[in-house]
Amino acid sequence: MSSPSRKLSVPHTVRTAAEPRQNRLYLVRLSHIEQANPTVRLLQLALPPSVQDPNSQDQLENSEDDATLPEPFTFFPGQWLDVHIPSVPNAGGFSITSTPADAQVLPSLEPSPELVPADEEVPPPIDPLGREPYVELAVQNAPSNPASAWLWRPKEEILGKDLSIRVGGSFIWPPAGVKLEELQNVVFIAGGLGINPLISMLSHLNNNDESTGVYHPSLNIHILYSSKLPESTTPETALDQILFLRRLREIVRSQSQFQRLRIALDLFLSNLQDQSSPLLRQSPEDLTIHPRRINRDDLARTVTGTDSKYSPDNTVCYVCGPPQMTDEVVGVVTELLNGRKDRVFFEKWW
């Protein structure tokens, strides 16, 4: 979604007015803040059990029947949130970086009453992961963007605060209008903060999503991620400072072990000038590093494959990045797919 590094003349809600949105606001609590790198924060917004759990006491007490129960918070991987902050006039727009599974209530480990002797006390339910249902956002530090600036205030000032959110966006997985059983090849192309909606999609696929597992015991996935090496970092720590690269590498290693999906990760570092860099001489096994931008040959290799291995009928491409990059990449991949615009999905951030 929007890149807060640039001053926004048009509010997010106006710029995305034509995009689909849910018709409900959800009250959430800012429950956790983590520093992804020096310029990006990861924020967890806790979803109250009264919203997510239809069997919660609050739900039962406040609803006359099942028809009046409020709908739980749901979204598709790739969507964004309108984030309403009480002291900020216009809602901010931020891509969701977690998965739908993270927003679900975890199953209780409370033993069944039938299995507990009558003379023994039933222990309280145990949360196996020790967390509330939540939705995660990655927010860049940007003083010129009021919503981002508020979310970058000192942690002690904003942790525990209530916010309101609304889900929106049409850049989603699974791809609209595409039969999943026909897919053999999926290409994800990200530039900078454009990785945000794509990490939600990829994490969702890594979660053994039923819709993927049924159709694709061995789906081919190519990830082309264009970024920059953070300044003032050593080769040992540089890769961990690139937004969501650690998470991407974990997905690649996981699928390499279980062999359910075949994933290849290519990292393009446009500011890596030193050809003798240890990052190039000792490239990790789980990704390939290129000291340049993504080019047409890279797109052809992944979109159509060698010797036209993949056809437009069994390929889809997802593209998210700065406007100029997105326009150029979308133009090339659409041409490679014989003009099949219905196989190319994209979203720009400004």
CSV table of C-alpha atoms in Angstrom, one decimal:
chain,number,residue,atom,x,y,z
A,1,MET,CA,0.0,0.0,0.0
A,2,SER,CA,1.0,3.6,0.5
A,3,SER,CA,4.7,4.4,1.0
A,4,PRO,CA,4.8,7.0,3.8
A,5,SER,CA,8.2,8.2,2.8
A,6,ARG,CA,6.6,10.7,0.5
A,7,LYS,CA,4.2,13.4,1.4
A,8,LEU,CA,0.7,12.4,0.5
A,9,SER,CA,-1.5,15.1,-1.1
A,10,VAL,CA,-4.5,12.7,-1.4
A,11,PRO,CA,-5.7,10.8,1.7
A,12,HIS,CA,-5.6,7.1,1.5
A,13,THR,CA,-9.4,6.7,1.7
A,14,VAL,CA,-9.9,9.1,-1.2
A,15,ARG,CA,-7.2,7.5,-3.3
A,16,THR,CA,-8.7,4.0,-2.8
A,17,ALA,CA,-12.4,5.0,-2.9
A,18,ALA,CA,-13.0,2.7,-5.9
A,19,GLU,CA,-11.6,-0.3,-4.1
A,20,PRO,CA,-13.9,-2.8,-2.4
A,21,ARG,CA,-14.2,-2.4,1.4
A,22,GLN,CA,-15.9,-4.3,4.2
A,23,ASN,CA,-18.8,-2.4,5.7
A,24,ARG,CA,-17.8,-2.8,9.3
A,25,LEU,CA,-15.3,-1.2,11.6
A,26,TYR,CA,-13.5,-3.4,14.2
A,27,LEU,CA,-12.2,-2.1,17.4
A,28,VAL,CA,-8.7,-3.4,18.1
A,29,ARG,CA,-5.9,-2.8,20.6
A,30,LEU,CA,-2.3,-2.0,19.7
A,31,SER,CA,-0.7,-4.9,21.7
A,32,HIS,CA,2.8,-5.4,20.4
A,33,ILE,CA,5.5,-3.3,18.6
A,34,GLU,CA,8.7,-4.9,17.2
A,35,GLN,CA,11.5,-3.2,15.2
A,36,ALA,CA,11.9,-5.0,11.9
A,37,ASN,CA,14.8,-2.7,10.9
A,38,PRO,CA,15.7,0.9,11.6
A,39,THR,CA,13.0,2.3,9.4
A,40,VAL,CA,10.1,-0.2,9.7
A,41,ARG,CA,8.0,-1.3,12.7
A,42,LEU,CA,5.9,-4.4,12.9
A,43,LEU,CA,2.7,-3.7,14.8
A,44,GLN,CA,0.3,-6.3,16.2
A,45,LEU,CA,-3.4,-5.3,16.6
A,46,ALA,CA,-5.1,-7.6,19.0
A,47,LEU,CA,-8.6,-8.7,18.1
A,48,PRO,CA,-10.9,-9.0,21.1
A,49,PRO,CA,-12.4,-12.5,21.8
A,50,SER,CA,-15.8,-10.8,21.8
A,51,VAL,CA,-15.4,-10.3,18.0
A,52,GLN,CA,-13.6,-13.5,17.0
A,53,ASP,CA,-15.1,-16.1,19.2
A,54,PRO,CA,-18.9,-16.7,18.7
A,55,ASN,CA,-19.0,-18.7,21.9
A,56,SER,CA,-17.5,-16.0,24.1
A,57,GLN,CA,-19.6,-14.8,27.1
A,58,ASP,CA,-19.7,-11.2,25.6
A,59,GLN,CA,-21.1,-12.5,22.4
A,60,LEU,CA,-23.8,-14.7,24.1
A,61,GLU,CA,-24.9,-11.9,26.5
A,62,ASN,CA,-25.2,-9.2,23.9
A,63,SER,CA,-26.9,-11.1,21.1
A,64,GLU,CA,-30.5,-12.2,21.2
A,65,ASP,CA,-30.0,-15.0,18.6
A,66,ASP,CA,-27.4,-16.4,16.2
A,67,ALA,CA,-28.6,-13.9,13.5
A,68,THR,CA,-27.5,-10.9,15.6
A,69,LEU,CA,-24.0,-12.2,16.3
A,70,PRO,CA,-21.5,-9.8,14.7
A,71,GLU,CA,-19.4,-11.2,11.9
A,72,PRO,CA,-15.8,-12.2,13.0
A,73,PHE,CA,-12.9,-10.3,11.5
A,74,THR,CA,-11.8,-11.9,8.2
A,75,PHE,CA,-9.6,-10.9,5.3
A,76,PHE,CA,-7.9,-12.3,2.2
A,77,PRO,CA,-4.1,-12.4,2.1
A,78,GLY,CA,-2.9,-9.3,0.2
A,79,GLN,CA,-5.6,-6.9,1.6
A,80,TRP,CA,-5.0,-3.7,3.5
A,81,LEU,CA,-6.5,-1.9,6.5
A,82,ASP,CA,-8.0,1.5,6.9
A,83,VAL,CA,-6.5,2.4,10.3
A,84,HIS,CA,-8.6,5.0,12.2
A,85,ILE,CA,-6.6,6.7,15.0
A,86,PRO,CA,-8.8,8.9,17.2
A,87,SER,CA,-6.4,11.9,17.1
A,88,VAL,CA,-5.7,11.7,13.4
A,89,PRO,CA,-8.3,13.1,11.0
A,90,ASN,CA,-7.7,10.8,8.0
A,91,ALA,CA,-7.4,7.0,8.2
A,92,GLY,CA,-4.0,5.6,7.2
A,93,GLY,CA,-3.7,2.7,4.8
A,94,PHE,CA,-1.4,-0.2,5.5
A,95,SER,CA,-1.1,-3.7,4.0
A,96,ILE,CA,-1.7,-6.7,6.3
A,97,THR,CA,1.4,-8.7,6.7
A,98,SER,CA,0.0,-11.6,8.8
A,99,THR,CA,-2.2,-14.4,7.6
A,100,PRO,CA,-5.9,-15.1,8.2
A,101,ALA,CA,-4.9,-18.0,10.5
A,102,ASP,CA,-3.3,-15.5,12.9
A,103,ALA,CA,-6.6,-13.7,13.3
A,104,GLN,CA,-8.4,-16.9,14.4
A,105,VAL,CA,-9.0,-17.9,18.0
A,106,LEU,CA,-6.7,-20.7,19.0
A,107,PRO,CA,-8.3,-24.0,20.1
A,108,SER,CA,-8.4,-24.5,23.8
A,109,LEU,CA,-6.6,-27.4,25.4
A,110,GLU,CA,-9.1,-27.7,28.1
A,111,PRO,CA,-9.9,-31.4,28.7
A,112,SER,CA,-13.3,-32.7,27.9
A,113,PRO,CA,-15.5,-32.9,31.1
A,114,GLU,CA,-16.2,-36.6,30.2
A,115,LEU,CA,-12.5,-37.4,30.5
A,116,VAL,CA,-12.0,-35.8,34.0
A,117,PRO,CA,-12.9,-37.7,37.1
A,118,ALA,CA,-15.7,-36.1,39.1
A,119,ASP,CA,-13.5,-35.6,42.2
A,120,GLU,CA,-10.8,-33.7,40.3
A,121,GLU,CA,-10.8,-30.0,39.5
A,122,VAL,CA,-10.9,-29.1,35.8
A,123,PRO,CA,-7.8,-27.0,34.9
A,124,PRO,CA,-8.3,-23.7,33.1
A,125,PRO,CA,-8.0,-23.6,29.3
A,126,ILE,CA,-4.4,-23.3,28.1
A,127,ASP,CA,-3.5,-21.1,25.1
A,128,PRO,CA,-0.9,-23.3,23.3
A,129,LEU,CA,0.8,-20.4,21.6
A,130,GLY,CA,0.3,-17.8,24.3
A,131,ARG,CA,-1.2,-15.1,22.1
A,132,GLU,CA,-4.5,-13.4,21.2
A,133,PRO,CA,-5.9,-13.4,17.7
A,134,TYR,CA,-4.2,-10.5,15.9
A,135,VAL,CA,-3.5,-8.7,12.6
A,136,GLU,CA,0.0,-7.5,11.8
A,137,LEU,CA,1.1,-4.3,9.9
A,138,ALA,CA,4.5,-3.1,8.8
A,139,VAL,CA,4.7,0.7,9.1
A,140,GLN,CA,7.6,2.8,7.8
A,141,ASN,CA,8.8,5.7,9.8
A,142,ALA,CA,7.4,8.8,8.0
A,143,PRO,CA,6.9,12.1,9.9
A,144,SER,CA,5.0,13.6,7.0
A,145,ASN,CA,2.3,10.9,7.1
A,146,PRO,CA,0.1,11.6,10.2
A,147,ALA,CA,-1.1,8.0,10.7
A,148,SER,CA,2.5,6.7,10.3
A,149,ALA,CA,3.9,9.4,12.5
A,150,TRP,CA,1.4,8.5,15.3
A,151,LEU,CA,2.3,4.8,15.0
A,152,TRP,CA,5.9,5.7,15.3
A,153,ARG,CA,5.5,7.6,18.6
A,154,PRO,CA,7.4,6.2,21.6
A,155,LYS,CA,6.1,2.7,22.5
A,156,GLU,CA,5.0,3.6,26.0
A,157,GLU,CA,2.7,6.3,24.6
A,158,ILE,CA,0.8,4.1,22.2
A,159,LEU,CA,0.9,0.5,23.4
A,160,GLY,CA,-2.5,-0.6,24.7
A,161,LYS,CA,-4.4,2.2,22.7
A,162,ASP,CA,-7.6,1.3,20.9
A,163,LEU,CA,-7.9,1.8,17.2
A,164,SER,CA,-10.6,1.1,14.6
A,165,ILE,CA,-9.8,-0.8,11.4
A,166,ARG,CA,-11.6,-1.7,8.2
A,167,VAL,CA,-10.5,-4.3,5.6
A,168,GLY,CA,-10.3,-3.4,1.9
A,169,GLY,CA,-8.5,-4.1,-1.4
A,170,SER,CA,-8.8,-6.3,-4.4
A,171,PHE,CA,-5.2,-7.5,-4.6
A,172,ILE,CA,-5.7,-10.9,-3.1
A,173,TRP,CA,-4.9,-14.6,-3.0
A,174,PRO,CA,-6.4,-16.8,-4.3
A,175,PRO,CA,-6.4,-15.0,-7.7
A,176,ALA,CA,-9.8,-13.9,-8.8
A,177,GLY,CA,-11.2,-15.6,-11.9
A,178,VAL,CA,-8.5,-18.3,-12.1
A,179,LYS,CA,-9.1,-22.0,-11.6
A,180,LEU,CA,-6.6,-23.1,-9.0
A,181,GLU,CA,-6.5,-26.6,-10.4
A,182,GLU,CA,-5.0,-25.2,-13.6
A,183,LEU,CA,-2.1,-23.4,-11.9
A,184,GLN,CA,1.5,-24.7,-12.2
A,185,ASN,CA,3.5,-21.5,-11.9
A,186,VAL,CA,3.1,-18.4,-9.6
A,187,VAL,CA,5.5,-15.5,-9.8
A,188,PHE,CA,5.6,-12.9,-7.0
A,189,ILE,CA,7.5,-9.7,-7.8
A,190,ALA,CA,8.2,-7.1,-5.1
A,191,GLY,CA,9.9,-3.8,-5.0
A,192,GLY,CA,10.8,-2.3,-1.5
A,193,LEU,CA,7.7,-2.0,0.7
A,194,GLY,CA,5.8,-3.9,-2.0
A,195,ILE,CA,6.8,-7.1,-0.2
A,196,ASN,CA,4.2,-6.3,2.5
A,197,PRO,CA,1.0,-7.8,0.9
A,198,LEU,CA,3.1,-10.5,-0.8
A,199,ILE,CA,4.5,-11.8,2.5
A,200,SER,CA,0.9,-12.3,3.7
A,201,MET,CA,0.1,-14.4,0.6
A,202,LEU,CA,3.3,-16.4,0.8
A,203,SER,CA,3.0,-17.1,4.6
A,204,HIS,CA,-0.6,-18.2,3.9
A,205,LEU,CA,0.6,-20.6,1.3
A,206,ASN,CA,3.2,-21.9,3.6
A,207,ASN,CA,0.5,-22.6,6.2
A,208,ASN,CA,-0.6,-25.5,4.2
A,209,ASP,CA,-3.7,-23.7,2.9
A,210,GLU,CA,-6.3,-26.3,2.0
A,211,SER,CA,-7.1,-24.7,-1.4
A,212,THR,CA,-3.5,-25.0,-2.4
A,213,GLY,CA,-2.8,-28.4,-1.0
A,214,VAL,CA,-5.7,-30.0,-2.7
A,215,TYR,CA,-4.8,-28.8,-6.1
A,216,HIS,CA,-1.0,-28.4,-6.0
A,217,PRO,CA,1.2,-31.0,-4.3
A,218,SER,CA,4.1,-29.3,-6.0
A,219,LEU,CA,3.3,-25.8,-7.2
A,220,ASN,CA,6.2,-23.8,-8.6
A,221,ILE,CA,6.6,-20.4,-6.9
A,222,HIS,CA,9.2,-17.8,-7.9
A,223,ILE,CA,9.9,-14.8,-5.7
A,224,LEU,CA,11.7,-11.8,-7.2
A,225,TYR,CA,12.4,-9.3,-4.5
A,226,SER,CA,14.1,-6.0,-5.3
A,227,SER,CA,15.5,-4.1,-2.3
A,228,LYS,CA,18.5,-2.2,-1.1
A,229,LEU,CA,21.2,-3.1,1.4
A,230,PRO,CA,20.6,-1.0,4.6
A,231,GLU,CA,23.3,1.5,5.3
A,232,SER,CA,25.8,1.0,8.1
A,233,THR,CA,25.5,-2.8,8.3
A,234,THR,CA,28.0,-5.6,8.1
A,235,PRO,CA,27.6,-8.4,5.6
A,236,GLU,CA,26.7,-10.7,8.5
A,237,THR,CA,23.8,-8.6,9.6
A,238,ALA,CA,22.8,-6.9,6.3
A,239,LEU,CA,20.4,-9.6,5.1
A,240,ASP,CA,18.5,-9.7,8.4
A,241,GLN,CA,17.8,-5.9,8.0
A,242,ILE,CA,16.0,-6.4,4.7
A,243,LEU,CA,12.2,-6.3,5.4
A,244,PHE,CA,10.8,-9.8,5.7
A,245,LEU,CA,13.8,-11.5,4.1
A,246,ARG,CA,14.2,-13.7,7.2
A,247,ARG,CA,10.6,-14.7,7.0
A,248,LEU,CA,10.9,-15.5,3.3
A,249,ARG,CA,14.0,-17.6,3.9
A,250,GLU,CA,12.1,-19.6,6.5
A,251,ILE,CA,9.3,-20.3,4.1
A,252,VAL,CA,11.9,-21.5,1.5
A,253,ARG,CA,13.6,-23.8,4.0
A,254,SER,CA,10.3,-25.1,5.2
A,255,GLN,CA,9.1,-26.0,1.8
A,256,SER,CA,12.5,-27.5,0.9
A,257,GLN,CA,12.0,-29.9,3.8
A,258,PHE,CA,8.4,-30.9,3.2
A,259,GLN,CA,8.5,-30.6,-0.6
A,260,ARG,CA,4.9,-29.5,-0.9
A,261,LEU,CA,5.7,-26.3,-2.8
A,262,ARG,CA,8.8,-25.6,-5.0
A,263,ILE,CA,9.9,-22.1,-4.1
A,264,ALA,CA,12.9,-20.2,-5.6
A,265,LEU,CA,13.9,-16.9,-4.0
A,266,ASP,CA,15.9,-14.3,-6.0
A,267,LEU,CA,17.0,-11.1,-4.1
A,268,PHE,CA,18.0,-8.1,-6.3
A,269,LEU,CA,20.2,-5.5,-4.4
A,270,SER,CA,20.3,-2.4,-6.6
A,271,ASN,CA,22.9,-0.7,-4.4
A,272,LEU,CA,25.3,-3.6,-4.0
A,273,GLN,CA,28.3,-2.1,-6.0
A,274,ASP,CA,31.1,-4.3,-4.5
A,275,GLN,CA,31.4,-7.3,-6.8
A,276,SER,CA,33.8,-8.9,-4.2
A,277,SER,CA,31.2,-8.7,-1.4
A,278,PRO,CA,30.9,-11.8,0.8
A,279,LEU,CA,27.2,-11.8,0.0
A,280,LEU,CA,28.1,-12.7,-3.6
A,281,ARG,CA,31.2,-14.9,-2.9
A,282,GLN,CA,29.3,-16.9,-0.2
A,283,SER,CA,25.7,-16.8,-1.4
A,284,PRO,CA,23.4,-18.7,0.9
A,285,GLU,CA,21.8,-21.9,-0.3
A,286,ASP,CA,18.2,-20.7,0.2
A,287,LEU,CA,18.4,-17.7,-2.1
A,288,THR,CA,20.2,-16.2,-5.0
A,289,ILE,CA,21.6,-12.7,-4.7
A,290,HIS,CA,21.9,-10.4,-7.8
A,291,PRO,CA,23.8,-7.0,-7.5
A,292,ARG,CA,21.4,-5.2,-9.9
A,293,ARG,CA,17.7,-4.5,-10.6
A,294,ILE,CA,15.2,-7.0,-12.0
A,295,ASN,CA,15.5,-7.2,-15.8
A,296,ARG,CA,13.5,-8.7,-18.7
A,297,ASP,CA,15.5,-11.9,-18.7
A,298,ASP,CA,14.7,-12.5,-15.1
A,299,LEU,CA,11.0,-12.1,-15.8
A,300,ALA,CA,11.1,-14.4,-18.9
A,301,ARG,CA,13.0,-17.1,-16.9
A,302,THR,CA,10.3,-17.2,-14.2
A,303,VAL,CA,7.1,-16.3,-16.1
A,304,THR,CA,7.5,-18.5,-19.1
A,305,GLY,CA,10.4,-20.7,-18.0
A,306,THR,CA,13.1,-22.1,-20.3
A,307,ASP,CA,11.8,-23.4,-23.6
A,308,SER,CA,8.4,-22.0,-22.8
A,309,LYS,CA,7.9,-24.5,-20.0
A,310,TYR,CA,4.9,-22.6,-18.5
A,311,SER,CA,1.9,-21.4,-20.5
A,312,PRO,CA,-0.2,-18.4,-19.8
A,313,ASP,CA,-3.1,-20.7,-18.9
A,314,ASN,CA,-1.2,-22.2,-15.9
A,315,THR,CA,0.7,-19.1,-14.8
A,316,VAL,CA,-0.2,-16.0,-12.7
A,317,CYS,CA,1.9,-13.1,-11.7
A,318,TYR,CA,1.6,-10.8,-8.7
A,319,VAL,CA,3.4,-7.4,-8.8
A,320,CYS,CA,3.7,-4.8,-6.0
A,321,GLY,CA,6.2,-1.9,-5.8
A,322,PRO,CA,6.8,1.7,-6.7
A,323,PRO,CA,4.6,3.0,-9.5
A,324,GLN,CA,7.3,3.2,-12.2
A,325,MET,CA,8.7,-0.2,-11.4
A,326,THR,CA,5.2,-1.7,-11.2
A,327,ASP,CA,4.2,-0.2,-14.6
A,328,GLU,CA,7.3,-1.5,-16.3
A,329,VAL,CA,7.1,-5.0,-14.8
A,330,VAL,CA,3.4,-5.4,-15.5
A,331,GLY,CA,4.0,-4.3,-19.1
A,332,VAL,CA,6.7,-6.9,-19.6
A,333,VAL,CA,5.0,-9.9,-17.9
A,334,THR,CA,1.7,-9.1,-19.8
A,335,GLU,CA,3.6,-9.3,-23.0
A,336,LEU,CA,5.3,-12.6,-21.9
A,337,LEU,CA,1.9,-14.0,-21.2
A,338,ASN,CA,0.6,-13.1,-24.7
A,339,GLY,CA,-1.4,-10.2,-23.5
A,340,ARG,CA,-3.3,-12.1,-20.9
A,341,LYS,CA,-4.0,-9.2,-18.5
A,342,ASP,CA,-6.3,-11.5,-16.5
A,343,ARG,CA,-3.2,-13.4,-15.4
A,344,VAL,CA,-1.4,-10.3,-14.0
A,345,PHE,CA,-2.4,-8.8,-10.6
A,346,PHE,CA,-0.8,-5.7,-9.3
A,347,GLU,CA,-0.9,-3.0,-6.7
A,348,LYS,CA,1.2,0.2,-6.5
A,349,TRP,CA,2.3,2.0,-3.4
A,350,TRP,CA,3.1,5.7,-3.5
